[in-house]
XYZ file of N, CA, C and O in Angstrom:
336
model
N 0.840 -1.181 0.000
C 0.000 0.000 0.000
C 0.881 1.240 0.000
O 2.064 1.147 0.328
N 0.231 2.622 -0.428
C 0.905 3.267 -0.655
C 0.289 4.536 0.443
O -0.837 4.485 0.937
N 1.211 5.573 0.673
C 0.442 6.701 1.631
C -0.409 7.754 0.459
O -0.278 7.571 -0.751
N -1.137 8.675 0.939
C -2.040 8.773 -0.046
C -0.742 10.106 -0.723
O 0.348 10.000 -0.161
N -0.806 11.050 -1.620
C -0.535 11.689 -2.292
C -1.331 12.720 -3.034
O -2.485 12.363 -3.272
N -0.889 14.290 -3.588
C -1.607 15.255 -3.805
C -0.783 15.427 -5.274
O 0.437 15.556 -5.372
N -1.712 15.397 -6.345
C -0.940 15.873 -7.547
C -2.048 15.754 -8.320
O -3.027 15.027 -8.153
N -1.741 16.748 -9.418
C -2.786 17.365 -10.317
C -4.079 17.429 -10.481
O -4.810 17.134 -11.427
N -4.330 17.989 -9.097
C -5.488 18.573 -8.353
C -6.389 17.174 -7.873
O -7.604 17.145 -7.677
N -5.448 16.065 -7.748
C -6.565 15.184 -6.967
C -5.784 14.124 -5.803
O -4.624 13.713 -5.777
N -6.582 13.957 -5.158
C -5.877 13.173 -4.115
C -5.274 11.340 -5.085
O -6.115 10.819 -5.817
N -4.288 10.848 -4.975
C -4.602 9.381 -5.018
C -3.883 8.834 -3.486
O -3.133 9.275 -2.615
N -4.807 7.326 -3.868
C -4.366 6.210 -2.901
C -4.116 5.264 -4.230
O -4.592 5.178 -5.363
N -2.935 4.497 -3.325
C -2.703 3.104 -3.960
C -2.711 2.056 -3.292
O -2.219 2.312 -2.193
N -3.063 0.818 -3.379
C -3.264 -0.238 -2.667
C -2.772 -1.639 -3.177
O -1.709 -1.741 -3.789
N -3.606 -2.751 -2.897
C -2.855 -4.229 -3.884
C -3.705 -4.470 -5.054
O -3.358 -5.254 -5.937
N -5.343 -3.502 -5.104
C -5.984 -3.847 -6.244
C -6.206 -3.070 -7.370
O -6.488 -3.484 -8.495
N -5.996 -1.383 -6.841
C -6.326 -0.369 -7.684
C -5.790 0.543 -7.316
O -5.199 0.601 -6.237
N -5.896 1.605 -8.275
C -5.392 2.905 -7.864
C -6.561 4.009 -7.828
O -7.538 3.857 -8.561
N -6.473 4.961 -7.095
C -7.695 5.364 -6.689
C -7.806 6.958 -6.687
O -7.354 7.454 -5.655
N -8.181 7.636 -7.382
C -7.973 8.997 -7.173
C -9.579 9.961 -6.560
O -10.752 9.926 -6.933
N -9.048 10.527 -5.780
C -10.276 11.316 -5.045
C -10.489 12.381 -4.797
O -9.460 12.941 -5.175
N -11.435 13.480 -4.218
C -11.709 14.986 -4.266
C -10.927 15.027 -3.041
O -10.839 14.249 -2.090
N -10.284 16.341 -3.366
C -9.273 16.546 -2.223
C -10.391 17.812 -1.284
O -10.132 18.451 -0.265
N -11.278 17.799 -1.886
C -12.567 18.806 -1.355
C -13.481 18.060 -0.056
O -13.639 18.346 1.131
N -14.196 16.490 -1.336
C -15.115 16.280 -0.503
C -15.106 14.636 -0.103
O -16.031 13.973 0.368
N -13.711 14.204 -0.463
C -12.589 12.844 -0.296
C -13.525 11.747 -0.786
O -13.657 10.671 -0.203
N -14.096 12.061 -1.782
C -14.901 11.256 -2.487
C -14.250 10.636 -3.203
O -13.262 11.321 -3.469
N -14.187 9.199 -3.969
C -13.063 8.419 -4.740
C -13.714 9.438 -6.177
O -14.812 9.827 -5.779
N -13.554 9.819 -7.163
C -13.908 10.432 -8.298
C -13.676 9.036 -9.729
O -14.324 9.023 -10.776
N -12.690 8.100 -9.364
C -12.775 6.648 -10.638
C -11.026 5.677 -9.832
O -10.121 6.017 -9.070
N -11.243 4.930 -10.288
C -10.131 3.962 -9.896
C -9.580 2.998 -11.339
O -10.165 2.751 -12.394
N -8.511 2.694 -10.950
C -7.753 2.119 -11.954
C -7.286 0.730 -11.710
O -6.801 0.592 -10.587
N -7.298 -0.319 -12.437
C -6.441 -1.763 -11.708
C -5.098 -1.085 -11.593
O -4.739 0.016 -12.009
N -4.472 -1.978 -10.952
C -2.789 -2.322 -10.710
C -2.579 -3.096 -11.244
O -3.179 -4.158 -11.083
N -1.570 -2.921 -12.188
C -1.027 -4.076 -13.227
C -0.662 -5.387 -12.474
O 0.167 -5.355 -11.564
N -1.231 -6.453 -12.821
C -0.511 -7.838 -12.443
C 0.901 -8.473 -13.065
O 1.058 -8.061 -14.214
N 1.765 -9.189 -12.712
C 2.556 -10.083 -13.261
C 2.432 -11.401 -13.416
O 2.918 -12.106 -12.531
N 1.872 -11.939 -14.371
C 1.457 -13.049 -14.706
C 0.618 -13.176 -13.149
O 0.938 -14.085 -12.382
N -0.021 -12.592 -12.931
C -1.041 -12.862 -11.858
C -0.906 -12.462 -10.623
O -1.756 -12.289 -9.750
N 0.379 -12.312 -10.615
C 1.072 -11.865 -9.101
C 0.788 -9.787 -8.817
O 1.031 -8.828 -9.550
N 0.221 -9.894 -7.491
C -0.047 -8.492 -7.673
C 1.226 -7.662 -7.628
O 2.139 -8.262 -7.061
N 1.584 -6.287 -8.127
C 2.492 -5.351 -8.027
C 1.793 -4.137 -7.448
O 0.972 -3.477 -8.085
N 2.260 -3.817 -5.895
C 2.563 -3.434 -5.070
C 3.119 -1.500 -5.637
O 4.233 -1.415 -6.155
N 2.791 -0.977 -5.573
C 2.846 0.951 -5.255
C 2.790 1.324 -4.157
O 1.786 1.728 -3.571
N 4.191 1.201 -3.631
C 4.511 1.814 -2.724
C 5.163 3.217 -2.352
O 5.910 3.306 -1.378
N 4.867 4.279 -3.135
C 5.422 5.741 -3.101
C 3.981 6.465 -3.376
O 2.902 5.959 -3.685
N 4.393 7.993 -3.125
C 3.368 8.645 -4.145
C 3.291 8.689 -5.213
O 4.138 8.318 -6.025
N 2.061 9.240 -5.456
C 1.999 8.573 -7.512
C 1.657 10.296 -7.422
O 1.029 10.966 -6.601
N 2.458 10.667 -8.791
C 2.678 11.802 -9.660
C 2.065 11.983 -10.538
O 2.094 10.992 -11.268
N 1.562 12.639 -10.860
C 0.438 13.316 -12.193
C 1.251 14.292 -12.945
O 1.505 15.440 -12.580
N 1.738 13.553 -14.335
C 2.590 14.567 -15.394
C 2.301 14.369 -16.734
O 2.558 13.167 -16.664
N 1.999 14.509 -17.852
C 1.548 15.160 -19.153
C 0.886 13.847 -19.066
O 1.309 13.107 -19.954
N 0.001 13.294 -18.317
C -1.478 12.872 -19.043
C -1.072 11.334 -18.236
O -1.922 10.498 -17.928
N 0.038 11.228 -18.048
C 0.660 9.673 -17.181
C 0.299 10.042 -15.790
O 0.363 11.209 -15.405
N -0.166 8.835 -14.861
C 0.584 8.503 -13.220
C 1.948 8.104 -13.216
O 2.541 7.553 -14.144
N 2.406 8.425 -12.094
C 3.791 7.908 -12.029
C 3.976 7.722 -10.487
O 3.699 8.617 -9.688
N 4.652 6.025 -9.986
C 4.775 6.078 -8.695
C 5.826 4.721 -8.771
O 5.931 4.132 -9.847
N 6.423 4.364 -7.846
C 7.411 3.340 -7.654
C 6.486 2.195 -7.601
O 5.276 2.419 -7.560
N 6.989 0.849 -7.596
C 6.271 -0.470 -7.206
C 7.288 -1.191 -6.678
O 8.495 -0.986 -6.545
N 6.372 -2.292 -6.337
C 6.906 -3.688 -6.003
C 6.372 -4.822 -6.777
O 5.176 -5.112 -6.815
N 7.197 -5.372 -7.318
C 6.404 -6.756 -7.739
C 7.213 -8.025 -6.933
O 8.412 -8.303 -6.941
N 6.516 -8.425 -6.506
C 6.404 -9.329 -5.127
C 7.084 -10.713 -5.898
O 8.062 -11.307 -5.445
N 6.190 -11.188 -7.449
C 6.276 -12.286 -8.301
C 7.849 -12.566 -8.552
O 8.533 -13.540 -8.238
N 8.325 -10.857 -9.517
C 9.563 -11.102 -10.141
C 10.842 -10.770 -8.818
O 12.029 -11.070 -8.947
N 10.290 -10.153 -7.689
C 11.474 -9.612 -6.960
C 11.765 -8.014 -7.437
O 12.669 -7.420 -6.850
N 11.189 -7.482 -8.240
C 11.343 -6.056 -8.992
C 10.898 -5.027 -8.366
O 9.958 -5.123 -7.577
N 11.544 -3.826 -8.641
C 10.954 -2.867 -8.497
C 11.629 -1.844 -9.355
O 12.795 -1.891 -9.745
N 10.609 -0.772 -9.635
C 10.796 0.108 -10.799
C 9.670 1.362 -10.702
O 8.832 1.593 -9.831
N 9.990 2.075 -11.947
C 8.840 3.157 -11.875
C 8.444 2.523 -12.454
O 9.110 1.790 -13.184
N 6.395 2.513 -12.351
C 5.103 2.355 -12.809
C 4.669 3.446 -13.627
O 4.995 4.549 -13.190
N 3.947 3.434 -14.821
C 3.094 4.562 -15.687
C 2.217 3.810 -16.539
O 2.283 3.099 -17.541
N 1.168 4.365 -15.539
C -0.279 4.232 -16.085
C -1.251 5.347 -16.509
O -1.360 6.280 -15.712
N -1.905 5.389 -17.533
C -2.740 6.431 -18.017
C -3.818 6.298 -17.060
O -4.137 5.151 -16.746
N -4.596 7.537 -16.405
C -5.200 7.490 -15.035
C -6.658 7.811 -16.164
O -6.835 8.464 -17.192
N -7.443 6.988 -15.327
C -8.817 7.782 -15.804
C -9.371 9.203 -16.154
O -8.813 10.123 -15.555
N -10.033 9.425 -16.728
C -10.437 10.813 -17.031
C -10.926 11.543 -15.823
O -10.756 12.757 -15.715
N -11.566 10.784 -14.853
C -12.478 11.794 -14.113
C -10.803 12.613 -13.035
O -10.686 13.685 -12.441
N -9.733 11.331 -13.268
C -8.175 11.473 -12.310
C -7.676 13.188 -12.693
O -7.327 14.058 -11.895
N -7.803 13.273 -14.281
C -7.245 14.140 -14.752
C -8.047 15.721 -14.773
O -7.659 16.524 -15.621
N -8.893 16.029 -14.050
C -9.532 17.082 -14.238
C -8.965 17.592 -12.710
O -8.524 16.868 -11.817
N -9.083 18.705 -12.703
C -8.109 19.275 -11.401
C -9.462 19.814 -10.562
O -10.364 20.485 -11.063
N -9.391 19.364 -9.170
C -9.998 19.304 -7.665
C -11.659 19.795 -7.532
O -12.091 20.904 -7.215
N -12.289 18.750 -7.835
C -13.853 18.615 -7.964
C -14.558 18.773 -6.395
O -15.779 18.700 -6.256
């Protein structure tokens, strides 16, 4: 799990199933995203996740391969509109 984080006007959380972005107003989730699997094995976001030209960006763990690396995932639309 990850601690929550403030970037481009929305709150996220990360966890072992999704990624989750929310009103930093009225801490409402606003849409969520899976977390990529490895061949089935969950990968783990453990940093804050960053909001930059249209990507998330946050560190992981993948538990499966022993890895870790930066993650970039395209965040939902409702992620990308700044603080509802």
């Amino acid at each position: 799990a990850s601690l929550p984080s403030y970037s481009g006007g929305v709150v996220w959380v990360g966890g072992t199933q999704e990624l989750v972005c929310a009103s930093p107003v009225t801490g409402h989730a606003l849409a969520s995203t899976p977390i990529p699997t490895d061949h089935g094995a969950v990968e783990y976001f453990d940093s804050p996740t960053v909001l930059s030209g249209g990507h998330a960006y946050t560190l992981y763990q993948d538990q499966g391969a022993q890895l870790a690396g930066v993650a970039s995932l395209t965040p939902p639309a409702a992620c990308r509109t700044t603080g509802s």
